[in-house]
mmCIF file with all atom_site columns, N, CA and C in Angstrom:
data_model
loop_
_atom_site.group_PDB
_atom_site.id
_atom_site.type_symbol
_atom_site.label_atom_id
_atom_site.label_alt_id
_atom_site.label_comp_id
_atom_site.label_asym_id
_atom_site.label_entity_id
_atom_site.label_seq_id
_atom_site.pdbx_PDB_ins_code
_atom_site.Cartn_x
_atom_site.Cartn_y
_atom_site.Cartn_z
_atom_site.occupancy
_atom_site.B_iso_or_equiv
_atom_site.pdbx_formal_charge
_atom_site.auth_seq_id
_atom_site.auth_comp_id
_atom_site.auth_asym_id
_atom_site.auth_atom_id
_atom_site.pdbx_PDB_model_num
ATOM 1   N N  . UNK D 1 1  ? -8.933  3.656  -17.820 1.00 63.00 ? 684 UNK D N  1
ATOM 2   C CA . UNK D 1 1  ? -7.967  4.108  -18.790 1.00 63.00 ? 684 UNK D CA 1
ATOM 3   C C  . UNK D 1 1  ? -7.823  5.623  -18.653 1.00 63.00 ? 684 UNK D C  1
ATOM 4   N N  . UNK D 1 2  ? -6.631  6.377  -18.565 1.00 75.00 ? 685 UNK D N  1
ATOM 5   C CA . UNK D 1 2  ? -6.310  7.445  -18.415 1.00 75.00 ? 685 UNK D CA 1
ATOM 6   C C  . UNK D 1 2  ? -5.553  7.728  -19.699 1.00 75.00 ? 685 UNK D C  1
ATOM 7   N N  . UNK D 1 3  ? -6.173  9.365  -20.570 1.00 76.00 ? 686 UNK D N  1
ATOM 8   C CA . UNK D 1 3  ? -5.632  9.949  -21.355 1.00 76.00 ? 686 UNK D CA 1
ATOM 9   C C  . UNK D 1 3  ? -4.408  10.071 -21.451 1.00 76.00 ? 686 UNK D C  1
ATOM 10  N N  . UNK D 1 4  ? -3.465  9.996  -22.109 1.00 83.00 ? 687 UNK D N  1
ATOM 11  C CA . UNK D 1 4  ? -2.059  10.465 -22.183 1.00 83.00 ? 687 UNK D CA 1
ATOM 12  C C  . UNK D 1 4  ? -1.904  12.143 -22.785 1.00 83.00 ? 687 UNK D C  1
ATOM 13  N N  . UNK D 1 5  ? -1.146  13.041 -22.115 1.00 83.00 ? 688 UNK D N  1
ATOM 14  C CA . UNK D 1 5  ? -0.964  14.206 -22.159 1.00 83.00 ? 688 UNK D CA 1
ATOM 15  C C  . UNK D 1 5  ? 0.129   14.376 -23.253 1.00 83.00 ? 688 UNK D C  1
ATOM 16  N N  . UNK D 1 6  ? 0.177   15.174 -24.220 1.00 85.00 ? 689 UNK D N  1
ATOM 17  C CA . UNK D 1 6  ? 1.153   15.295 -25.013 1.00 85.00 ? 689 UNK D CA 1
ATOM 18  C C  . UNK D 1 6  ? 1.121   16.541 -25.118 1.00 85.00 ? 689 UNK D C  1
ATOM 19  N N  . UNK D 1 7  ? 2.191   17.146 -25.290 1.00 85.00 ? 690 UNK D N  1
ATOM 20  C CA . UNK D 1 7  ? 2.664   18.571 -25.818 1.00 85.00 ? 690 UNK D CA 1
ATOM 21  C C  . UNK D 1 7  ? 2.849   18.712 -27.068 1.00 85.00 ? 690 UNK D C  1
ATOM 22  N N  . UNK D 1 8  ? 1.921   20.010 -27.821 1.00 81.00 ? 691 UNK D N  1
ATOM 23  C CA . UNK D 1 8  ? 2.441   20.438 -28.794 1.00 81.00 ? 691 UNK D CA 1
ATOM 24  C C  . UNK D 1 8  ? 2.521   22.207 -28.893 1.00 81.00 ? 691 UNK D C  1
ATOM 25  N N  . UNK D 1 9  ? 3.615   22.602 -29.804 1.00 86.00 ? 692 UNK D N  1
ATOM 26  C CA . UNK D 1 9  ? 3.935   23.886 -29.895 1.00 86.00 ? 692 UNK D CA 1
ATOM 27  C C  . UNK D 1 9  ? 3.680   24.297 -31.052 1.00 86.00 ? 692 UNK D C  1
ATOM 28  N N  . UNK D 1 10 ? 3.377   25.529 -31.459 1.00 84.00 ? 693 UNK D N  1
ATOM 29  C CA . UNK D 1 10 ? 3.373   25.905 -32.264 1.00 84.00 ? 693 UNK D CA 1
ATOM 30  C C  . UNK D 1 10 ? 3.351   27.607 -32.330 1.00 84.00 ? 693 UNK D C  1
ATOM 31  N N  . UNK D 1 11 ? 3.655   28.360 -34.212 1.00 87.00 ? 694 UNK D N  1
ATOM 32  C CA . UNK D 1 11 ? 4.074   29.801 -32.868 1.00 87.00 ? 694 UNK D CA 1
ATOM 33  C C  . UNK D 1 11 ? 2.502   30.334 -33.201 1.00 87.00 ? 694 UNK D C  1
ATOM 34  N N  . UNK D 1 12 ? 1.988   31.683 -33.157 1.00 86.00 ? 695 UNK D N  1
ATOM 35  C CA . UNK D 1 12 ? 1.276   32.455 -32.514 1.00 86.00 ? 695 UNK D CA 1
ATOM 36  C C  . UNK D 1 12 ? 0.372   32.248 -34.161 1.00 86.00 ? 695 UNK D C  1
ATOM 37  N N  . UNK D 1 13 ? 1.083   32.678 -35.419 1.00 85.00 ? 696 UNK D N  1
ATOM 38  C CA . UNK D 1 13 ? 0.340   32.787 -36.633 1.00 85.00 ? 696 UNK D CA 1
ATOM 39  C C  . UNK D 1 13 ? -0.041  31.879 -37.141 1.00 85.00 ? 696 UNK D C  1
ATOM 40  N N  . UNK D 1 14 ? 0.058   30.900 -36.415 1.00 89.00 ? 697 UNK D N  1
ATOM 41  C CA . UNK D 1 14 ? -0.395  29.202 -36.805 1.00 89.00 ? 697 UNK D CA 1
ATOM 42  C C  . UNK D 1 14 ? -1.895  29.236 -36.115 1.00 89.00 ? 697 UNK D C  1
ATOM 43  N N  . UNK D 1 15 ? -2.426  29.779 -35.256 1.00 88.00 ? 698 UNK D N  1
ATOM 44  C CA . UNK D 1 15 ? -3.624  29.804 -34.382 1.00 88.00 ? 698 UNK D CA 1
ATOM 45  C C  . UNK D 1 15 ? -4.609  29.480 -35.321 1.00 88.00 ? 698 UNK D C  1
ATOM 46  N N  . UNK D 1 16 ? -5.108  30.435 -36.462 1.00 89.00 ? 699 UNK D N  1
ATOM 47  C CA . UNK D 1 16 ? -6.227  30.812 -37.268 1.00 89.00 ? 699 UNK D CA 1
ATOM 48  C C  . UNK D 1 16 ? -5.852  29.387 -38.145 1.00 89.00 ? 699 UNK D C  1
ATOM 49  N N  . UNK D 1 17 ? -4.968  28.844 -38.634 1.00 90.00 ? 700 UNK D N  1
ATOM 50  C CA . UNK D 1 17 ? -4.599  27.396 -39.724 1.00 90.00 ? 700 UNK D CA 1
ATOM 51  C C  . UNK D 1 17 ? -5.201  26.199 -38.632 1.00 90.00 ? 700 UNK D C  1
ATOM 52  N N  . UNK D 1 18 ? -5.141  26.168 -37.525 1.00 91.00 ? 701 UNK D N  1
ATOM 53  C CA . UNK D 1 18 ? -5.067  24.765 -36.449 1.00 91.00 ? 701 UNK D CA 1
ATOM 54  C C  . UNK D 1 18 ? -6.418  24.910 -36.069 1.00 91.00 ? 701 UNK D C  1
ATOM 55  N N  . UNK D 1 19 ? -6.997  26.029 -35.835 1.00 91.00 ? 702 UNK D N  1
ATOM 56  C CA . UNK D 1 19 ? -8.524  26.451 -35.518 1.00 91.00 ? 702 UNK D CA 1
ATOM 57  C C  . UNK D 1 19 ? -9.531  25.700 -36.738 1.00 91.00 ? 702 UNK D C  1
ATOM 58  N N  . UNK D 1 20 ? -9.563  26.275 -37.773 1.00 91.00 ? 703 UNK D N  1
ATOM 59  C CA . UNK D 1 20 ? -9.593  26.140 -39.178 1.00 91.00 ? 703 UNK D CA 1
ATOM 60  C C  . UNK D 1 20 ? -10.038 24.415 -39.001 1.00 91.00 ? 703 UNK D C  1
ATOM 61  N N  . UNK D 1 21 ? -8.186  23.884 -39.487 1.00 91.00 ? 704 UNK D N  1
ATOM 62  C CA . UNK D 1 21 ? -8.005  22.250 -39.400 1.00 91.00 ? 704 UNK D CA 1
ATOM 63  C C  . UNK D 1 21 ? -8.939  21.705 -38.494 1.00 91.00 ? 704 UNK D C  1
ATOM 64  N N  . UNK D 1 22 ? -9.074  22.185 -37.190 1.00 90.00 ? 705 UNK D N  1
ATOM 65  C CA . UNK D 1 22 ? -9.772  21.255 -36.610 1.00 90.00 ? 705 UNK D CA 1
ATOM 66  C C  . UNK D 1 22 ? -11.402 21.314 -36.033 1.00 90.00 ? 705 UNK D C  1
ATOM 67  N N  . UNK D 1 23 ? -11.858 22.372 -36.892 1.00 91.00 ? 706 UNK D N  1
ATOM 68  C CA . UNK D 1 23 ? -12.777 22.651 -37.325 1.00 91.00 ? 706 UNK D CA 1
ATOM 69  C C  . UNK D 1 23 ? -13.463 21.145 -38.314 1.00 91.00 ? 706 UNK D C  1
ATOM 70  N N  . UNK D 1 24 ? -12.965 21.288 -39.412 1.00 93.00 ? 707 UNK D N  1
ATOM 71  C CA . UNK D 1 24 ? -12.824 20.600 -40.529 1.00 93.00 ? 707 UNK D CA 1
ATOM 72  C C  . UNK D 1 24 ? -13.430 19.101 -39.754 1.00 93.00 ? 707 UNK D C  1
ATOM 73  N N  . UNK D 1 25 ? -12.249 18.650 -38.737 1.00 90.00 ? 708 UNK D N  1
ATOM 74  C CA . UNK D 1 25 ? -12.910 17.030 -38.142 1.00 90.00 ? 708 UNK D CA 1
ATOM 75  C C  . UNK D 1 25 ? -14.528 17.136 -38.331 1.00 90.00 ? 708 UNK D C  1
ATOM 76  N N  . UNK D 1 26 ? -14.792 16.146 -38.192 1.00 92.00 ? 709 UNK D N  1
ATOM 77  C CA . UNK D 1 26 ? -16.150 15.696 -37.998 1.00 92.00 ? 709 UNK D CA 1
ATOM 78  C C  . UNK D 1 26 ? -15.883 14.568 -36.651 1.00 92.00 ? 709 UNK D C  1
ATOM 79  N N  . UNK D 1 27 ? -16.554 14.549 -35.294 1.00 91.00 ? 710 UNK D N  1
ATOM 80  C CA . UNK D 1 27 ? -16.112 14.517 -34.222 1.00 91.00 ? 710 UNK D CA 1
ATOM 81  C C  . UNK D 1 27 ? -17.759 14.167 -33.628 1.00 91.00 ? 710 UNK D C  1
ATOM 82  N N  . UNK D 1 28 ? -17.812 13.377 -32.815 1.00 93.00 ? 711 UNK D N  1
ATOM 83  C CA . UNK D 1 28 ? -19.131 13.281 -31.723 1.00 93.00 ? 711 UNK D CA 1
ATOM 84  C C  . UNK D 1 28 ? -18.756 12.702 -30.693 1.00 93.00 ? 711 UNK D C  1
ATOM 85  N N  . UNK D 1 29 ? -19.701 13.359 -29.860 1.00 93.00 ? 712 UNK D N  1
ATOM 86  C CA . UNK D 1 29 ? -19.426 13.255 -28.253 1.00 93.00 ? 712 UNK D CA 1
ATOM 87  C C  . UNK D 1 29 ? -18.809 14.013 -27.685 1.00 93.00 ? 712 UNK D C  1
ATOM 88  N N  . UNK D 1 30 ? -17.830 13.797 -26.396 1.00 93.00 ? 713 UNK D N  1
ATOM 89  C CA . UNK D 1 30 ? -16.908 14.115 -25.971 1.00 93.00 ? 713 UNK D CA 1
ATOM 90  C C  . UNK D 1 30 ? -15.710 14.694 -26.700 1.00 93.00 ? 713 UNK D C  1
ATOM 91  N N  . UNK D 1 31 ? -15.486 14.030 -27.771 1.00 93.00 ? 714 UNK D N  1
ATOM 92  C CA . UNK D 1 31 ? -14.521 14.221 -28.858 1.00 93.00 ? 714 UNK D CA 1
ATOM 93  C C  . UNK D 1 31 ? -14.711 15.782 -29.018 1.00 93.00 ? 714 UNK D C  1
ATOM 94  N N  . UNK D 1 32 ? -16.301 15.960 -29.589 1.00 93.00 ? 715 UNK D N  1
ATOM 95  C CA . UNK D 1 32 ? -16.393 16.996 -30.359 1.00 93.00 ? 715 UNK D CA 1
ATOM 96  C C  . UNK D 1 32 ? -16.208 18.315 -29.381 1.00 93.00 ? 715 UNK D C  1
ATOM 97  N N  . UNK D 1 33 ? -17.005 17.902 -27.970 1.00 93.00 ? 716 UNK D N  1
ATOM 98  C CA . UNK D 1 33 ? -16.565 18.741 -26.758 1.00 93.00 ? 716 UNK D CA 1
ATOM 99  C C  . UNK D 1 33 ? -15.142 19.418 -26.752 1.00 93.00 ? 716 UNK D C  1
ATOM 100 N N  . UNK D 1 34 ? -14.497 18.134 -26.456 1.00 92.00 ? 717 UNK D N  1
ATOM 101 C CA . UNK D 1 34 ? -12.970 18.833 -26.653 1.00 92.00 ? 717 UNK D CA 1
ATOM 102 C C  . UNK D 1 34 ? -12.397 19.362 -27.152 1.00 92.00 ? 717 UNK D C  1
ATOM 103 N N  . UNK D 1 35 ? -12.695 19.333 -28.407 1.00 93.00 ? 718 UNK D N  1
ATOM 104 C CA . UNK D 1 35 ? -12.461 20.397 -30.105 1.00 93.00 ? 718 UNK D CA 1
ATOM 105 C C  . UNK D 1 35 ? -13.102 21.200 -29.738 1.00 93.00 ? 718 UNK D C  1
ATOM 106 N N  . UNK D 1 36 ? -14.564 21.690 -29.357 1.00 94.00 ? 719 UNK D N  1
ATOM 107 C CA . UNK D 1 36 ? -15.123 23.056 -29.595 1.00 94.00 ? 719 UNK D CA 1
ATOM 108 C C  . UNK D 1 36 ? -14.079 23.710 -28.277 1.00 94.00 ? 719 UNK D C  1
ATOM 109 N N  . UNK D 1 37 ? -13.550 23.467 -27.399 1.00 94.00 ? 720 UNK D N  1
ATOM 110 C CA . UNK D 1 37 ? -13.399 24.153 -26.009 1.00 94.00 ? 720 UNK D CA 1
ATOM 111 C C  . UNK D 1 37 ? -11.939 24.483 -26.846 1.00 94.00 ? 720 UNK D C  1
ATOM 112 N N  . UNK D 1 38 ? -11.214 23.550 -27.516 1.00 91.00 ? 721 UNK D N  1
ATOM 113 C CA . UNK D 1 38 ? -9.852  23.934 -27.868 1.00 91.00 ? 721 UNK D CA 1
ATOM 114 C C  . UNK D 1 38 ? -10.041 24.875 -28.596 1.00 91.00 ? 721 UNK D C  1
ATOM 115 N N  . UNK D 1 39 ? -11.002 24.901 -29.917 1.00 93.00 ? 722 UNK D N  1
ATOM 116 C CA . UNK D 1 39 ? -11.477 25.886 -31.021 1.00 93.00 ? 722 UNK D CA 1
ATOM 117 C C  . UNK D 1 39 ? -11.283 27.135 -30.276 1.00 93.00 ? 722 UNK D C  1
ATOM 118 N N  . UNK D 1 40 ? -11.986 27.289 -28.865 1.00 94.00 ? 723 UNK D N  1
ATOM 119 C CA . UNK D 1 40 ? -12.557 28.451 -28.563 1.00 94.00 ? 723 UNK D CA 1
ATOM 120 C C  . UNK D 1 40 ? -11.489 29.430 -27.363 1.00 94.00 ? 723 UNK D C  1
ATOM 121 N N  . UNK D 1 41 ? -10.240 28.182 -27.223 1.00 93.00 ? 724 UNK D N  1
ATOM 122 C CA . UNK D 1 41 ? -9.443  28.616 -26.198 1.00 93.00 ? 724 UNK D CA 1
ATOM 123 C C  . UNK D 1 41 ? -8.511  29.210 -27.693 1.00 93.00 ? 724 UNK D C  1
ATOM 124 N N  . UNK D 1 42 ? -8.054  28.822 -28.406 1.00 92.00 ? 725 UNK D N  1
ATOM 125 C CA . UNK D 1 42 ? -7.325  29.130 -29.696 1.00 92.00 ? 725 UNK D CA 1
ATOM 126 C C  . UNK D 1 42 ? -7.835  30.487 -29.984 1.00 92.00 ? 725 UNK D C  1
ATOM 127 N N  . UNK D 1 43 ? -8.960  30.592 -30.007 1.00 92.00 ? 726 UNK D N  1
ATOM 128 C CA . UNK D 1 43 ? -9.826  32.059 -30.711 1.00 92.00 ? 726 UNK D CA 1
ATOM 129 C C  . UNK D 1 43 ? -9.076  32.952 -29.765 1.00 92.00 ? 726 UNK D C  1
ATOM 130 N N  . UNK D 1 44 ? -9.454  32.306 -27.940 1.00 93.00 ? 727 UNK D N  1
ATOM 131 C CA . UNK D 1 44 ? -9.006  33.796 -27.313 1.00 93.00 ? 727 UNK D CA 1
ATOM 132 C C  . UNK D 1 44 ? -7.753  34.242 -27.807 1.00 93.00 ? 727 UNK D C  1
ATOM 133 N N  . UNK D 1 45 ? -6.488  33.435 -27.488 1.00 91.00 ? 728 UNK D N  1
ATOM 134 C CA . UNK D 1 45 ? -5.102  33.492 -27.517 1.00 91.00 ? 728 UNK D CA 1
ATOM 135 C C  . UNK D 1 45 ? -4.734  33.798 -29.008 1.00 91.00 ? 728 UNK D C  1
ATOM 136 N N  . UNK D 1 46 ? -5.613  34.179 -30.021 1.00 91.00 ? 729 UNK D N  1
ATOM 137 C CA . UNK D 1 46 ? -5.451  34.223 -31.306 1.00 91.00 ? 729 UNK D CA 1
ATOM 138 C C  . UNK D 1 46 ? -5.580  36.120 -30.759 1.00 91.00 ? 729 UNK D C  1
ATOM 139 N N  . UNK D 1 47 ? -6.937  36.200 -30.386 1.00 92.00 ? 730 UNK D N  1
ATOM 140 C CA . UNK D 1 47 ? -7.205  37.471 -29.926 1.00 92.00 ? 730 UNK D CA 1
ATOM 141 C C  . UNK D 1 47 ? -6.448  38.050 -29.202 1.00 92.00 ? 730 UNK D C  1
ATOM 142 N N  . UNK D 1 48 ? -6.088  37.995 -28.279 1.00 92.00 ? 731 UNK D N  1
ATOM 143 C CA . UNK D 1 48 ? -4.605  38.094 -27.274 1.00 92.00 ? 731 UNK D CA 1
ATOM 144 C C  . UNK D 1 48 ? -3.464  38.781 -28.037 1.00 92.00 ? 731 UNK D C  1
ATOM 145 N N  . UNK D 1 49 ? -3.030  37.378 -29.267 1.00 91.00 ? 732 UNK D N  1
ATOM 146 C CA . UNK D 1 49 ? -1.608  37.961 -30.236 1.00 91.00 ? 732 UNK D CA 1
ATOM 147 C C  . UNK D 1 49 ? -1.992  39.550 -30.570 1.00 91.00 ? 732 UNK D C  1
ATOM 148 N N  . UNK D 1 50 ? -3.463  39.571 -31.246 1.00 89.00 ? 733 UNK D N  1
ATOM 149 C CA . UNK D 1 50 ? -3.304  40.385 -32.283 1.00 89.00 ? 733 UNK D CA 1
ATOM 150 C C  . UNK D 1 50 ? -3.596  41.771 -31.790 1.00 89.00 ? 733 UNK D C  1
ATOM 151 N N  . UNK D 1 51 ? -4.211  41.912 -30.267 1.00 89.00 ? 734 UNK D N  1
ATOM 152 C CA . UNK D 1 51 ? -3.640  42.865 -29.235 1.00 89.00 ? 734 UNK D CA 1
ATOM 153 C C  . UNK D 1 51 ? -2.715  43.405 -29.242 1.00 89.00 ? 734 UNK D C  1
ATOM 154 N N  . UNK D 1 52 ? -2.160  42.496 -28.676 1.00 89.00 ? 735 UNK D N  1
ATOM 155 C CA . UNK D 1 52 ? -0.541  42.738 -28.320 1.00 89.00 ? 735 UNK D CA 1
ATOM 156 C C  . UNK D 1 52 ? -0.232  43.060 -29.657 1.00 89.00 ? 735 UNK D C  1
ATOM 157 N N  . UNK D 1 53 ? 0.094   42.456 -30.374 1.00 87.00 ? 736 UNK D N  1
ATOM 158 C CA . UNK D 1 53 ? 0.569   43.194 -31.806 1.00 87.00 ? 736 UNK D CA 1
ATOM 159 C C  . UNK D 1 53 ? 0.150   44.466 -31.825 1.00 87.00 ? 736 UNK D C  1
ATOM 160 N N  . UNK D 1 54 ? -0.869  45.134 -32.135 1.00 84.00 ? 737 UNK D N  1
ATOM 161 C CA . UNK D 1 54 ? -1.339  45.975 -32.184 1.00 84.00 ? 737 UNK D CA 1
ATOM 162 C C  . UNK D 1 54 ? -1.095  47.458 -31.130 1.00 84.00 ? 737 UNK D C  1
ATOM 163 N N  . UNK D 1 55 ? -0.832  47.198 -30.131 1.00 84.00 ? 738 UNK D N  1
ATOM 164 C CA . UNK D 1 55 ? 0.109   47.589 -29.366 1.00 84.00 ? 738 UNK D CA 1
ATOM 165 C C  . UNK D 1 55 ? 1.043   47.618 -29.414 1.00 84.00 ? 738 UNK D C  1
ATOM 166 N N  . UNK D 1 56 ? 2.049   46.771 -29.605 1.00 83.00 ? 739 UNK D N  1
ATOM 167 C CA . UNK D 1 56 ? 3.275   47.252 -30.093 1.00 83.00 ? 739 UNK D CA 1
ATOM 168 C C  . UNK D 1 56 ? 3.383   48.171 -31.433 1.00 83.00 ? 739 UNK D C  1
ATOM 169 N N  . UNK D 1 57 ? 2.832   47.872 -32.393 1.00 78.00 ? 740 UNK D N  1
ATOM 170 C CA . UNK D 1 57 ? 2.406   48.856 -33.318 1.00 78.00 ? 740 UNK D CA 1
ATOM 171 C C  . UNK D 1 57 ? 2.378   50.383 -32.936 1.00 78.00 ? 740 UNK D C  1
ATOM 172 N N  . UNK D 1 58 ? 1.551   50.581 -32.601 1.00 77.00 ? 741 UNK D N  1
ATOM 173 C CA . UNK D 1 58 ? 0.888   52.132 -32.064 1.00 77.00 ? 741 UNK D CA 1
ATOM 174 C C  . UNK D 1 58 ? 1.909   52.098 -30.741 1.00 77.00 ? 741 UNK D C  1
ATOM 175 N N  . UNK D 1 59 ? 3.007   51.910 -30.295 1.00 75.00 ? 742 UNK D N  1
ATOM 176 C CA . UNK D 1 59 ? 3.806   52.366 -29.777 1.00 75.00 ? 742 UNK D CA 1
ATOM 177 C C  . UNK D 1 59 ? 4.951   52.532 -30.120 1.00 75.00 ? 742 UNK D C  1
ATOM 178 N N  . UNK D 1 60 ? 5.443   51.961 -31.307 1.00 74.00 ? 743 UNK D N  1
ATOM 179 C CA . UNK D 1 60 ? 6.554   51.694 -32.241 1.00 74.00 ? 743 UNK D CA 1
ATOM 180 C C  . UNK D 1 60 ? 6.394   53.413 -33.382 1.00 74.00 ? 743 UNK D C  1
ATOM 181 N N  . UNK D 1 61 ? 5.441   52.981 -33.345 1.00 70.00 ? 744 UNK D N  1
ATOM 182 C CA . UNK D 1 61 ? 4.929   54.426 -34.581 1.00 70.00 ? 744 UNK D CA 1
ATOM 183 C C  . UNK D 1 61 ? 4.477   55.891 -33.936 1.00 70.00 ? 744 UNK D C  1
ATOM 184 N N  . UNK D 1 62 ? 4.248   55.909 -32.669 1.00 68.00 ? 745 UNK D N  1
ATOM 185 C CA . UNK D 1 62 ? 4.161   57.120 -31.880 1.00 68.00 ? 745 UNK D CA 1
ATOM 186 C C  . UNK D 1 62 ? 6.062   57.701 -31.258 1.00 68.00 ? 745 UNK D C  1
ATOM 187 N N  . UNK D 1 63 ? 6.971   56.807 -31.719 1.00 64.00 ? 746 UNK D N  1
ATOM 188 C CA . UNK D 1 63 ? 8.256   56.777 -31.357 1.00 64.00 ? 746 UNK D CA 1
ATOM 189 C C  . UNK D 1 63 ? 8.975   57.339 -32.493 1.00 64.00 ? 746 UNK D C  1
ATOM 190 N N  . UNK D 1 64 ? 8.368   56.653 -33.954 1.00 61.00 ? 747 UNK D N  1
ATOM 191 C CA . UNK D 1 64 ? 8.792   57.162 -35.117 1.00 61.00 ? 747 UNK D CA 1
ATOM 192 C C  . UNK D 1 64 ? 8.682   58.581 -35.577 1.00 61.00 ? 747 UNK D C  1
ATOM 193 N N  . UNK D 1 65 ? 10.135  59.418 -36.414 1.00 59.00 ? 748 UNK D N  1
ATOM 194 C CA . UNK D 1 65 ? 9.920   60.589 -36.531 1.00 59.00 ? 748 UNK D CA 1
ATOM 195 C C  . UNK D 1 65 ? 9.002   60.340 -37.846 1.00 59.00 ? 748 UNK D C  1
ATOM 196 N N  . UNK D 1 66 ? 8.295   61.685 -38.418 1.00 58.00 ? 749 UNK D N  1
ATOM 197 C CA . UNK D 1 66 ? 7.009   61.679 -39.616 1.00 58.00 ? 749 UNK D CA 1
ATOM 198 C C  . UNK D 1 66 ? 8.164   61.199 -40.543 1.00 58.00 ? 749 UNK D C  1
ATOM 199 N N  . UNK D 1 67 ? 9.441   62.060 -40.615 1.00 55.00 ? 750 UNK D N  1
ATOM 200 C CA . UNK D 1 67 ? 10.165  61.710 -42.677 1.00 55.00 ? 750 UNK D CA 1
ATOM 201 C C  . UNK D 1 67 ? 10.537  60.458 -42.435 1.00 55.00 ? 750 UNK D C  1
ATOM 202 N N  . UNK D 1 68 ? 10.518  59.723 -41.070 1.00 56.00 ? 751 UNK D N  1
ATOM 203 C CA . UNK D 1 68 ? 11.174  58.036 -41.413 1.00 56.00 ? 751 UNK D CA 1
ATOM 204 C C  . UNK D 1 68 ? 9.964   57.591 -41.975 1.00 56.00 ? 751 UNK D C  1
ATOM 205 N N  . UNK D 1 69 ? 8.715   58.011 -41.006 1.00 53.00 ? 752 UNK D N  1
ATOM 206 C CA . UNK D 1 69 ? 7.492   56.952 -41.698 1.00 53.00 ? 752 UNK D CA 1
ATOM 207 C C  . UNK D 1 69 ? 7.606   57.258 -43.007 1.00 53.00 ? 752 UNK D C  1
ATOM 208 N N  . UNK D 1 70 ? 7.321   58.181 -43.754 1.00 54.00 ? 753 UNK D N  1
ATOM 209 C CA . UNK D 1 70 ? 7.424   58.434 -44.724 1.00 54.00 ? 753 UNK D CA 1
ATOM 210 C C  . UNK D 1 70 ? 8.061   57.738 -45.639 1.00 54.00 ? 753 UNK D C  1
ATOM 211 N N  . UNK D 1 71 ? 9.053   57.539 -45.267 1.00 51.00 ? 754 UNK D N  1
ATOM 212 C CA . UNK D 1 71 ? 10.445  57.026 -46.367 1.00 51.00 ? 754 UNK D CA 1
ATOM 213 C C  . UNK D 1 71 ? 10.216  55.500 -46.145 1.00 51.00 ? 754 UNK D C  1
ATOM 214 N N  . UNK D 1 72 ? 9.866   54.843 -45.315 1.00 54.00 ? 755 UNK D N  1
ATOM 215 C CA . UNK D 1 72 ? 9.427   53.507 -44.935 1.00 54.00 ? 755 UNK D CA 1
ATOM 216 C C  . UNK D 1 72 ? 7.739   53.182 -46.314 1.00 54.00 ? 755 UNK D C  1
ATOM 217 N N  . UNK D 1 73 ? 7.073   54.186 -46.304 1.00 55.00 ? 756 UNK D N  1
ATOM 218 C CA . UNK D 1 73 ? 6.271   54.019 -47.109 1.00 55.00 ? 756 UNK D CA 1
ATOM 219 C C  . UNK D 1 73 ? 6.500   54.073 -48.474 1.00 55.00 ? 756 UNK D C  1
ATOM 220 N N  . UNK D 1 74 ? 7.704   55.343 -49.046 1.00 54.00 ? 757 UNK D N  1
ATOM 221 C CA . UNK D 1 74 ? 7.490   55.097 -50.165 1.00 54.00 ? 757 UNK D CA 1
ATOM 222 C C  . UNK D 1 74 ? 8.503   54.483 -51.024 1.00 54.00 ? 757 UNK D C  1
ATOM 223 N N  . UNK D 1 75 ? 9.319   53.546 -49.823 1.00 51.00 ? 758 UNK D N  1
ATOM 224 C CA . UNK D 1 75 ? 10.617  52.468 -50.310 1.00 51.00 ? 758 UNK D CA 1
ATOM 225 C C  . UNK D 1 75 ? 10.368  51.444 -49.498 1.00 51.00 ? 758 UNK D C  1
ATOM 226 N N  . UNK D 1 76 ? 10.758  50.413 -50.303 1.00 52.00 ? 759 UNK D N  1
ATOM 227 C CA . UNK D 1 76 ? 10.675  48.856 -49.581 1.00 52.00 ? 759 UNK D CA 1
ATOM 228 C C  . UNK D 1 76 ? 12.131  49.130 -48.917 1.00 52.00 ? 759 UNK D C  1
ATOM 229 N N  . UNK D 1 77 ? 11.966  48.653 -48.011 1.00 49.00 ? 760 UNK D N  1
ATOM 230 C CA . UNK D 1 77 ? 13.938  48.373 -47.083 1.00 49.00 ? 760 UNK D CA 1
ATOM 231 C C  . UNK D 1 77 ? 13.379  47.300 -47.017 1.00 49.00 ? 760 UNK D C  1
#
């Protein structure tokens, strides 16, 4: 018997909720194998986003003049 492959998507801020969820299973064997390796591939690519985020950040804001930041802080747009 061979596994069937299915695709699922989901976007980037869902990582830490699906990690979480499938945490939660209670799982033995192989099962649980496969969950910890997914758990732990999720963590990287969770880590990854928030890089990259973070980078774009601190390059977005080294672009910004000081009175925009400013005015961004002390008004909601």
């Amino acid at each position: 018997m061979t596994a069937r492959k299915e695709e699922v998507t989901f976007t980037n801020g869902q990582l830490v909720t699906i990690g979480n969820t499938l945490a939660a299973f209670k799982l033995k064997g192989r099962a649980s194998l496969g969950r910890t390796w997914l758990i732990n591939h999720l963590e990287d690519l969770n880590k990854q986003f928030n890089a990259d985020q973070l980078a774009t950040q601190k390059n977005f804001l080294k672009q910004m003049k000081p009175e925009i930041l400013f005015i961004r802080k002390t008004k909601r747009l």
